[in-house]
Amino acid sequence: MGEFSLQQHYRVISDTALTLPDIQALTQVYLPIIGHEAFTLYMTLACYPHNDTRTFVHTELLDQAGLTHHSFLDARGRLEGIGLMKTFQQDLTMKTQWVYEMLEPMSTRAFLSDDTLASLLAHYLGEDTLNQLIADTLPEQPAIPGKNVTASFFDLIGADSFKQMKSPVTKPDRLTLVQKDIKAANKSLNLDLMAQMLKSFNVSLRDLKTNEAALLVEKELYGLDDVTLVRQIQQSLTPNHEIDMPRLRNNLKQQTLANQRQPVSDPLQNTIAEQDATATSKKQDQPQNPAQVFLEQVKNTAPVAYLKALRQAKGGFITDSELKVLQDTAQLNRLPNEVINVILYELTVVEGRSTISRNLMQTIVNDWSQAGIQNATGAIKYLQERKKKRAEAQNTNKTRYRNQQPMKNETPPDWKNQKVEAATAEEQAAASRQLAALRAKRKQEDRKS
């Protein structure tokens, strides 16, 4: 297999010509993610003549697009990762040739309607800019009064018929892998992007890599995106332009406490009520399973925001010590956030605790981590099994207590076990004589008196 060289030839495959909406989508939602060099490379290749058999040399392409060897490979990888391009390496007999298939971009509306892709775009634009773009592209439609009685697709063909149907076209979804990559990236840090944003603050990429694990903990604990995390770093630098993690943690904690004194509408305050409202708007006519709603909440909410929502639902607030407990728990890195949220729900809602202590939280985390709990579903099953065992143990103890109670045995009288024998004739005669003598003696005493 030959390695890439600028002297190698390539050809371009492109089925459709770019339209004005395509260019708008590329500019509005793709450009912030892929960067100017990848954008230039895409526009250059997409505008090539539609001749699948014609070949070109890479040196000409780099001169035309103003790219270097390294920047070309980086731009090509970005286009492949976002789903705008496919690359095929053809190892021929005497040389290696490349084929670039240019893919049509999603429309701006379709891109922003996808939660995963919109979340990725938020990392680069920030929440405010993204919300403005969504408002311009996806204006809210006025609700139509009345009950929606529209027949569904299942009503048309029947659910049983649908199960028997097979699609005549097996076309792979080119965005499936992209969405999986983006989902995985949400649990990591884009250090290159952060280094670029912190370049004017003289923060080195090496310092970011040194604190990567600690920054990732805070990102997941508070539900931050990379852009918001960069802003926190900018406020937490030492005089030597190094990241001060204790100061960053303290800033996040103080901001969270301060936000509780403000009205709702806070990026960190992704409350349960807001999630329920969003889910209801998407599925107005479909009853929701409470268990499924609960799983979505614990999976998609940061622990700090989740505990804050639980407290505010009862008119309370998250305390300074509880924030410290959550920070210590997150730094242990023993349980995923969704499992920590199940613990918070169990302690706050089920057991009704008004505060969570550090010792209690660490005891539970230690127990659950040894039990091998890795997700919210496993945590719920673990709680159910534990409650079942406790109920069985209580019933067993009650039965054992009743069985161990001593029986009260009454002492029988002495005469109960005595044996009675019949008197002889002599004994009966002697008894009669004694009885007659007693009666005669009593009569004499009566006369004297």
Coordinates of C-alpha atoms in Angstrom, one line a residue:
M1 CA 0.0 0.0 0.0
G2 CA 1.5 3.3 -1.1
E3 CA 1.8 6.4 1.1
F4 CA 0.3 9.7 0.3
S5 CA 2.4 11.9 -2.0
L6 CA 1.7 15.3 -3.6
Q7 CA 2.8 13.8 -7.0
Q8 CA 0.0 11.2 -6.9
H9 CA -3.1 11.7 -9.0
Y10 CA -6.7 11.9 -7.9
R11 CA -10.1 12.2 -9.4
V12 CA -13.3 13.8 -8.0
I13 CA -16.8 12.3 -7.9
S14 CA -19.7 14.7 -7.3
D15 CA -23.3 14.0 -8.2
T16 CA -24.9 17.4 -7.6
A17 CA -24.0 21.0 -8.1
L18 CA -23.9 23.3 -5.2
T19 CA -27.0 25.6 -4.8
L20 CA -27.3 28.8 -2.9
P21 CA -29.0 27.0 0.1
D22 CA -26.0 24.6 0.1
I23 CA -23.5 27.5 0.3
Q24 CA -25.6 29.1 3.0
A25 CA -25.5 25.9 5.1
L26 CA -21.7 25.5 4.5
T27 CA -21.1 29.1 5.6
Q28 CA -23.5 29.1 8.6
V29 CA -23.1 25.7 10.3
Y30 CA -20.2 23.9 8.6
L31 CA -17.6 26.6 8.4
P32 CA -17.3 27.2 12.2
I33 CA -16.7 23.5 12.8
I34 CA -14.3 22.6 9.9
G35 CA -12.4 25.9 9.6
H36 CA -11.4 28.0 6.6
E37 CA -8.9 25.6 5.1
A38 CA -11.4 22.7 5.0
F39 CA -14.1 25.0 3.7
T40 CA -11.8 26.2 0.9
L41 CA -10.8 22.6 0.0
Y42 CA -14.5 21.6 -0.2
M43 CA -15.5 24.5 -2.3
T44 CA -12.6 23.9 -4.6
L45 CA -13.3 20.2 -5.2
A46 CA -17.1 20.6 -5.3
C47 CA -16.7 23.1 -8.2
Y48 CA -14.6 20.7 -10.3
P49 CA -16.0 19.6 -13.7
H50 CA -18.4 16.6 -13.4
N51 CA -16.1 14.2 -15.1
D52 CA -15.5 11.1 -13.1
T53 CA -12.7 9.8 -15.4
R54 CA -10.5 12.9 -15.4
T55 CA -7.6 12.9 -13.0
F56 CA -5.6 15.7 -11.5
V57 CA -2.3 16.1 -9.5
H58 CA -2.3 17.1 -5.9
T59 CA 0.3 19.8 -6.4
E60 CA -2.0 21.7 -8.6
L61 CA -4.8 21.4 -6.1
L62 CA -2.7 22.7 -3.3
D63 CA -1.5 25.7 -5.4
Q64 CA -5.1 26.4 -6.3
A65 CA -6.4 26.2 -2.7
G66 CA -3.4 27.8 -1.1
L67 CA -2.7 24.8 1.2
T68 CA 0.4 23.1 2.4
H69 CA 1.0 19.3 2.6
H70 CA 0.0 19.2 6.3
S71 CA -2.9 21.6 6.0
F72 CA -4.4 19.6 3.1
L73 CA -4.4 16.3 5.1
D74 CA -5.9 18.1 8.1
A75 CA -8.6 19.7 6.0
R76 CA -9.4 16.5 4.2
G77 CA -9.7 14.7 7.6
R78 CA -12.1 17.4 8.8
L79 CA -14.3 17.1 5.7
E80 CA -14.4 13.3 6.2
G81 CA -15.2 13.6 9.8
I82 CA -18.2 15.9 9.3
G83 CA -19.6 13.8 6.5
L84 CA -18.9 16.1 3.5
M85 CA -16.3 13.9 1.8
K86 CA -15.3 10.3 1.3
T87 CA -11.7 9.2 0.4
F88 CA -10.8 6.1 -1.4
Q89 CA -7.2 4.8 -1.9
Q90 CA -6.6 2.8 -5.0
D91 CA -3.3 0.9 -5.1
L92 CA -2.7 0.2 -8.8
T93 CA 0.1 -1.8 -10.3
M94 CA 2.6 1.0 -10.7
K95 CA 1.2 3.8 -8.5
T96 CA -1.3 4.8 -6.0
Q97 CA -4.4 6.9 -7.0
W98 CA -7.0 8.6 -4.8
V99 CA -10.7 9.2 -5.3
Y100 CA -12.6 11.9 -3.5
E101 CA -16.4 11.6 -3.4
M102 CA -18.0 15.0 -2.5
L103 CA -21.2 14.7 -0.5
E104 CA -24.0 17.1 -0.4
P105 CA -24.2 19.2 2.8
M106 CA -27.3 19.1 5.0
S107 CA -29.5 22.1 4.9
T108 CA -29.2 24.6 7.8
R109 CA -32.6 23.7 9.1
A110 CA -31.9 20.0 9.1
F111 CA -28.5 20.5 10.7
L112 CA -29.9 22.6 13.5
S113 CA -32.8 20.2 14.0
D114 CA -30.4 17.5 14.9
D115 CA -29.6 17.7 18.6
T116 CA -26.2 16.1 18.3
L117 CA -25.0 18.3 15.4
A118 CA -26.4 21.4 17.0
S119 CA -24.6 20.5 20.3
L120 CA -21.4 20.3 18.4
L121 CA -21.9 23.6 16.7
A122 CA -22.5 25.2 20.2
H123 CA -19.0 24.3 21.1
Y124 CA -17.7 26.6 18.4
L125 CA -20.3 29.4 18.3
G126 CA -21.3 29.6 21.9
E127 CA -24.9 29.3 23.2
D128 CA -26.0 32.9 22.5
T129 CA -24.9 32.9 18.9
L130 CA -26.3 29.4 18.3
N131 CA -29.7 30.4 19.8
Q132 CA -29.8 33.4 17.6
L133 CA -29.1 31.3 14.5
I134 CA -31.8 28.8 15.5
A135 CA -34.3 31.7 16.0
D136 CA -33.5 33.0 12.5
T137 CA -33.6 29.6 10.9
L138 CA -36.2 27.8 12.9
P139 CA -38.9 30.3 13.8
E140 CA -41.5 29.1 16.3
Q141 CA -44.7 28.1 14.6
P142 CA -47.9 29.3 16.2
A143 CA -49.8 26.5 17.9
I144 CA -53.0 25.5 16.1
P145 CA -55.9 25.3 18.6
G146 CA -57.8 22.1 18.9
K147 CA -57.1 18.4 19.4
N148 CA -54.8 16.8 16.8
V149 CA -56.7 13.8 15.4
T150 CA -54.5 13.3 12.4
A151 CA -54.1 9.6 11.3
S152 CA -50.6 8.2 11.6
F153 CA -48.6 6.1 9.3
F154 CA -49.4 3.0 11.5
D155 CA -53.1 3.8 11.2
L156 CA -52.8 3.6 7.4
I157 CA -51.1 0.2 7.0
G158 CA -51.4 -1.3 10.5
A159 CA -48.6 -2.1 12.9
D160 CA -48.6 -5.8 12.0
S161 CA -48.2 -5.0 8.3
F162 CA -45.4 -2.7 9.1
K163 CA -43.4 -5.4 10.9
Q164 CA -43.5 -7.6 7.7
M165 CA -42.3 -4.8 5.4
K166 CA -38.7 -4.5 4.2
S167 CA -37.2 -1.4 2.7
P168 CA -36.3 -2.0 -1.0
V169 CA -33.3 0.4 -0.7
T170 CA -30.5 -0.3 1.7
K171 CA -28.6 3.0 1.7
P172 CA -26.3 3.6 4.7
D173 CA -26.9 6.8 6.6
R174 CA -23.7 8.8 6.2
L175 CA -24.4 10.7 9.3
T176 CA -24.6 7.8 11.6
L177 CA -20.9 7.5 12.2
V178 CA -20.6 11.3 12.4
Q179 CA -23.2 11.4 15.2
K180 CA -21.4 8.6 17.0
D181 CA -18.2 10.5 16.8
I182 CA -19.8 13.7 18.0
K183 CA -21.5 11.9 20.9
A184 CA -18.1 10.5 22.0
A185 CA -16.5 13.9 21.6
N186 CA -19.0 15.5 24.0
K187 CA -17.3 13.5 26.7
S188 CA -13.8 14.8 25.8
L189 CA -12.1 18.1 25.3
N190 CA -11.2 19.7 22.0
L191 CA -7.8 20.8 23.1
D192 CA -6.9 22.3 19.7
L193 CA -9.9 24.5 19.6
M194 CA -9.4 25.6 23.2
A195 CA -5.7 26.3 22.6
Q196 CA -6.7 28.6 19.7
M197 CA -9.2 30.5 21.8
L198 CA -6.7 30.8 24.6
K199 CA -3.8 31.8 22.4
S200 CA -4.2 35.5 23.1
F201 CA -4.0 34.7 26.9
N202 CA -0.7 32.9 26.4
V203 CA -2.0 29.6 27.6
S204 CA 0.0 26.7 26.2
L205 CA -1.3 23.5 24.7
R206 CA 1.0 21.6 27.1
D207 CA -0.7 23.2 30.1
L208 CA -4.1 22.3 28.7
K209 CA -3.0 18.7 28.3
T210 CA -1.6 18.6 31.8
N211 CA -5.0 19.7 33.3
E212 CA -7.1 17.8 30.7
A213 CA -8.4 15.2 33.2
A214 CA -9.3 17.8 35.8
L215 CA -11.0 20.1 33.2
L216 CA -13.0 17.2 31.9
V217 CA -14.3 16.5 35.4
E218 CA -15.6 20.0 35.8
K219 CA -17.0 20.1 32.3
E220 CA -19.2 17.0 32.9
L221 CA -20.0 17.9 36.5
Y222 CA -21.4 21.3 35.6
G223 CA -22.6 20.5 32.1
L224 CA -20.3 22.9 30.3
D225 CA -19.4 23.1 26.7
D226 CA -15.8 23.8 25.5
V227 CA -16.5 27.5 24.8
T228 CA -17.9 28.1 28.3
L229 CA -15.0 26.1 29.8
V230 CA -12.6 28.3 28.0
R231 CA -14.2 31.4 29.5
Q232 CA -13.8 29.9 32.9
I233 CA -10.2 29.2 32.2
Q234 CA -9.7 32.8 31.2
Q235 CA -10.9 33.9 34.6
S236 CA -8.7 31.4 36.4
L237 CA -5.2 32.0 35.3
T238 CA -2.1 32.6 37.4
P239 CA 0.3 35.5 36.7
N240 CA 2.4 33.0 34.7
H241 CA -0.6 32.3 32.4
E242 CA -1.1 28.8 33.8
I243 CA -4.4 27.3 34.7
D244 CA -5.3 27.6 38.4
M245 CA -7.6 24.6 38.9
P246 CA -8.5 25.4 42.6
R247 CA -9.5 28.9 41.6
L248 CA -11.5 27.6 38.6
R249 CA -13.4 25.1 40.8
N250 CA -14.1 27.8 43.3
N251 CA -15.4 30.2 40.6
L252 CA -17.8 27.6 39.3
K253 CA -19.0 26.9 42.8
Q254 CA -19.6 30.5 43.6
Q255 CA -21.3 31.2 40.2
T256 CA -23.6 28.3 40.8
L257 CA -24.5 29.5 44.3
A258 CA -25.0 33.1 43.0
N259 CA -27.2 31.9 40.1
Q260 CA -29.7 30.4 42.7
R261 CA -30.5 33.9 43.8
Q262 CA -31.3 34.9 40.3
P263 CA -34.4 34.1 38.2
V264 CA -34.3 30.9 36.1
S265 CA -32.9 31.2 32.5
D266 CA -29.4 30.2 33.3
P267 CA -27.3 28.0 31.0
L268 CA -26.3 25.8 33.9
Q269 CA -29.8 25.5 35.1
N270 CA -31.2 22.8 32.8
T271 CA -34.1 22.0 35.0
I272 CA -36.4 19.0 34.9
A273 CA -39.4 21.1 34.1
E274 CA -37.7 22.5 31.0
Q275 CA -36.8 19.0 29.9
D276 CA -40.4 17.9 30.4
A277 CA -41.7 20.8 28.4
T278 CA -39.3 20.1 25.5
A279 CA -40.1 16.5 25.4
T280 CA -43.9 17.2 25.5
S281 CA -43.6 19.7 22.6
K282 CA -41.9 17.0 20.5
K283 CA -44.4 14.3 21.3
Q284 CA -47.7 16.1 21.9
D285 CA -49.9 13.2 21.1
Q286 CA -47.9 10.4 22.5
P287 CA -48.1 9.5 26.2
Q288 CA -44.7 9.3 27.8
N289 CA -43.4 6.5 29.9
P290 CA -42.4 8.0 33.3
A291 CA -39.5 5.6 33.6
Q292 CA -38.2 6.6 30.2
V293 CA -38.6 10.3 31.1
F294 CA -36.6 9.7 34.3
L295 CA -33.8 7.9 32.4
E296 CA -33.6 10.7 29.9
Q297 CA -33.3 13.3 32.7
V298 CA -30.5 11.5 34.6
K299 CA -28.6 10.7 31.4
N300 CA -28.7 14.2 29.9
T301 CA -28.3 16.4 33.0
A302 CA -25.1 17.4 34.7
P303 CA -25.1 16.4 38.4
V304 CA -24.9 20.0 39.7
A305 CA -27.9 21.1 37.5
Y306 CA -29.8 17.9 38.4
L307 CA -29.4 18.4 42.2
K308 CA -30.2 22.1 41.9
A309 CA -33.5 21.2 40.0
L310 CA -34.4 18.6 42.7
R311 CA -33.9 21.2 45.4
Q312 CA -35.8 23.9 43.7
A313 CA -38.7 21.6 43.0
K314 CA -39.3 21.6 46.8
G315 CA -38.4 25.3 47.2
G316 CA -34.9 24.6 48.5
F317 CA -31.4 25.2 47.1
I318 CA -28.1 23.4 46.7
T319 CA -25.7 24.3 49.5
D320 CA -22.0 25.1 49.5
S321 CA -21.1 21.8 51.2
E322 CA -23.2 19.8 48.7
L323 CA -21.3 21.4 45.8
K324 CA -18.1 20.4 47.5
V325 CA -19.4 16.8 47.9
L326 CA -20.3 16.6 44.2
Q327 CA -16.8 17.9 43.2
D328 CA -15.1 15.4 45.4
T329 CA -17.3 12.6 44.0
A330 CA -16.6 13.6 40.4
Q331 CA -12.9 13.7 41.1
L332 CA -13.0 10.1 42.3
N333 CA -14.1 9.1 38.8
R334 CA -15.8 5.9 40.1
L335 CA -19.3 6.3 38.7
P336 CA -20.7 8.0 35.6
N337 CA -22.8 11.1 35.9
E338 CA -26.1 9.3 35.2
V339 CA -25.4 6.9 38.1
I340 CA -24.6 9.8 40.4
N341 CA -27.9 11.5 39.4
V342 CA -29.8 8.3 40.4
I343 CA -28.0 8.5 43.8
L344 CA -29.1 12.2 44.2
Y345 CA -32.7 11.3 43.3
E346 CA -32.7 8.4 45.8
L347 CA -31.3 10.5 48.6
T348 CA -33.3 13.7 47.9
V349 CA -36.7 12.5 46.6
V350 CA -37.1 9.0 47.9
E351 CA -35.5 9.3 51.3
G352 CA -36.3 13.0 51.6
R353 CA -32.9 14.2 52.8
S354 CA -32.6 18.0 53.0
T355 CA -28.8 17.8 52.7
I356 CA -26.2 15.2 51.6
S357 CA -23.1 14.7 53.6
R358 CA -19.7 13.8 52.3
N359 CA -19.4 10.6 54.3
L360 CA -22.8 9.3 53.2
M361 CA -22.0 10.0 49.5
Q362 CA -18.6 8.4 49.6
T363 CA -20.1 5.3 51.3
I364 CA -22.7 4.9 48.6
V365 CA -20.2 5.5 45.8
N366 CA -17.8 3.0 47.3
D367 CA -20.6 0.4 47.6
W368 CA -22.0 1.0 44.1
S369 CA -18.6 1.0 42.4
Q370 CA -17.8 -2.3 44.0
A371 CA -21.2 -3.6 42.8
G372 CA -20.0 -2.8 39.2
I373 CA -22.8 -0.3 38.4
Q374 CA -22.1 1.4 35.1
N375 CA -25.3 3.1 34.0
A376 CA -28.6 4.4 35.3
T377 CA -30.6 1.3 34.4
G378 CA -28.2 -0.9 36.5
A379 CA -28.5 1.6 39.4
I380 CA -32.3 1.3 39.4
K381 CA -32.1 -2.5 39.3
Y382 CA -29.6 -2.4 42.1
L383 CA -31.9 -0.2 44.3
Q384 CA -34.9 -2.5 43.5
E385 CA -33.0 -5.6 44.5
R386 CA -31.7 -4.0 47.7
K387 CA -35.2 -2.9 48.7
K388 CA -36.5 -6.4 48.0
K389 CA -33.8 -8.0 50.1
R390 CA -34.5 -5.6 53.0
A391 CA -38.2 -6.4 52.9
E392 CA -37.4 -10.2 52.9
A393 CA -35.0 -9.7 55.8
Q394 CA -37.6 -7.8 57.8
N395 CA -40.2 -10.5 57.3
T396 CA -37.7 -13.2 58.2
N397 CA -36.8 -11.3 61.4
K398 CA -40.4 -10.9 62.4
T399 CA -41.0 -14.6 61.9
R400 CA -37.9 -15.5 63.8
Y401 CA -38.9 -13.2 66.7
R402 CA -42.3 -14.9 67.0
N403 CA -40.7 -18.3 67.0
Q404 CA -38.2 -17.4 69.7
Q405 CA -40.9 -16.1 72.2
P406 CA -40.9 -18.5 75.3
M407 CA -44.1 -20.4 76.1
K408 CA -45.7 -19.7 79.5
N409 CA -46.0 -23.1 81.2
E410 CA -48.3 -23.2 84.3
T411 CA -47.1 -25.3 87.2
P412 CA -49.6 -28.1 87.9
P413 CA -50.9 -28.6 91.5
D414 CA -49.4 -31.4 93.6
W415 CA -52.6 -33.3 93.7
K416 CA -52.7 -33.6 89.9
N417 CA -50.2 -36.4 89.8
Q418 CA -51.3 -38.1 93.0
K419 CA -52.7 -41.6 92.8
V420 CA -55.9 -42.4 94.9
E421 CA -56.3 -45.9 96.3
A422 CA -59.6 -47.3 97.7
A423 CA -59.7 -47.6 101.6
T424 CA -60.0 -51.0 103.3
A425 CA -62.9 -52.1 105.6
E426 CA -60.8 -51.7 108.7
E427 CA -59.7 -48.3 107.7
Q428 CA -63.3 -47.2 107.0
A429 CA -64.4 -48.6 110.5
A430 CA -61.6 -46.8 112.3
A431 CA -62.5 -43.6 110.5
S432 CA -66.1 -44.0 111.5
R433 CA -65.1 -44.5 115.2
Q434 CA -63.0 -41.4 115.1
L435 CA -65.8 -39.4 113.5
A436 CA -68.3 -40.6 116.2
A437 CA -65.9 -39.7 119.0
L438 CA -65.4 -36.2 117.6
R439 CA -69.2 -35.7 117.4
A440 CA -69.7 -37.0 121.0
K441 CA -67.0 -34.7 122.3
R442 CA -68.6 -31.7 120.5
K443 CA -72.0 -32.4 122.1
Q444 CA -70.5 -32.5 125.6
E445 CA -68.9 -29.2 125.1
D446 CA -72.2 -27.7 123.8
R447 CA -74.0 -28.9 127.0
K448 CA -71.5 -27.4 129.3
S449 CA -71.7 -24.1 127.6

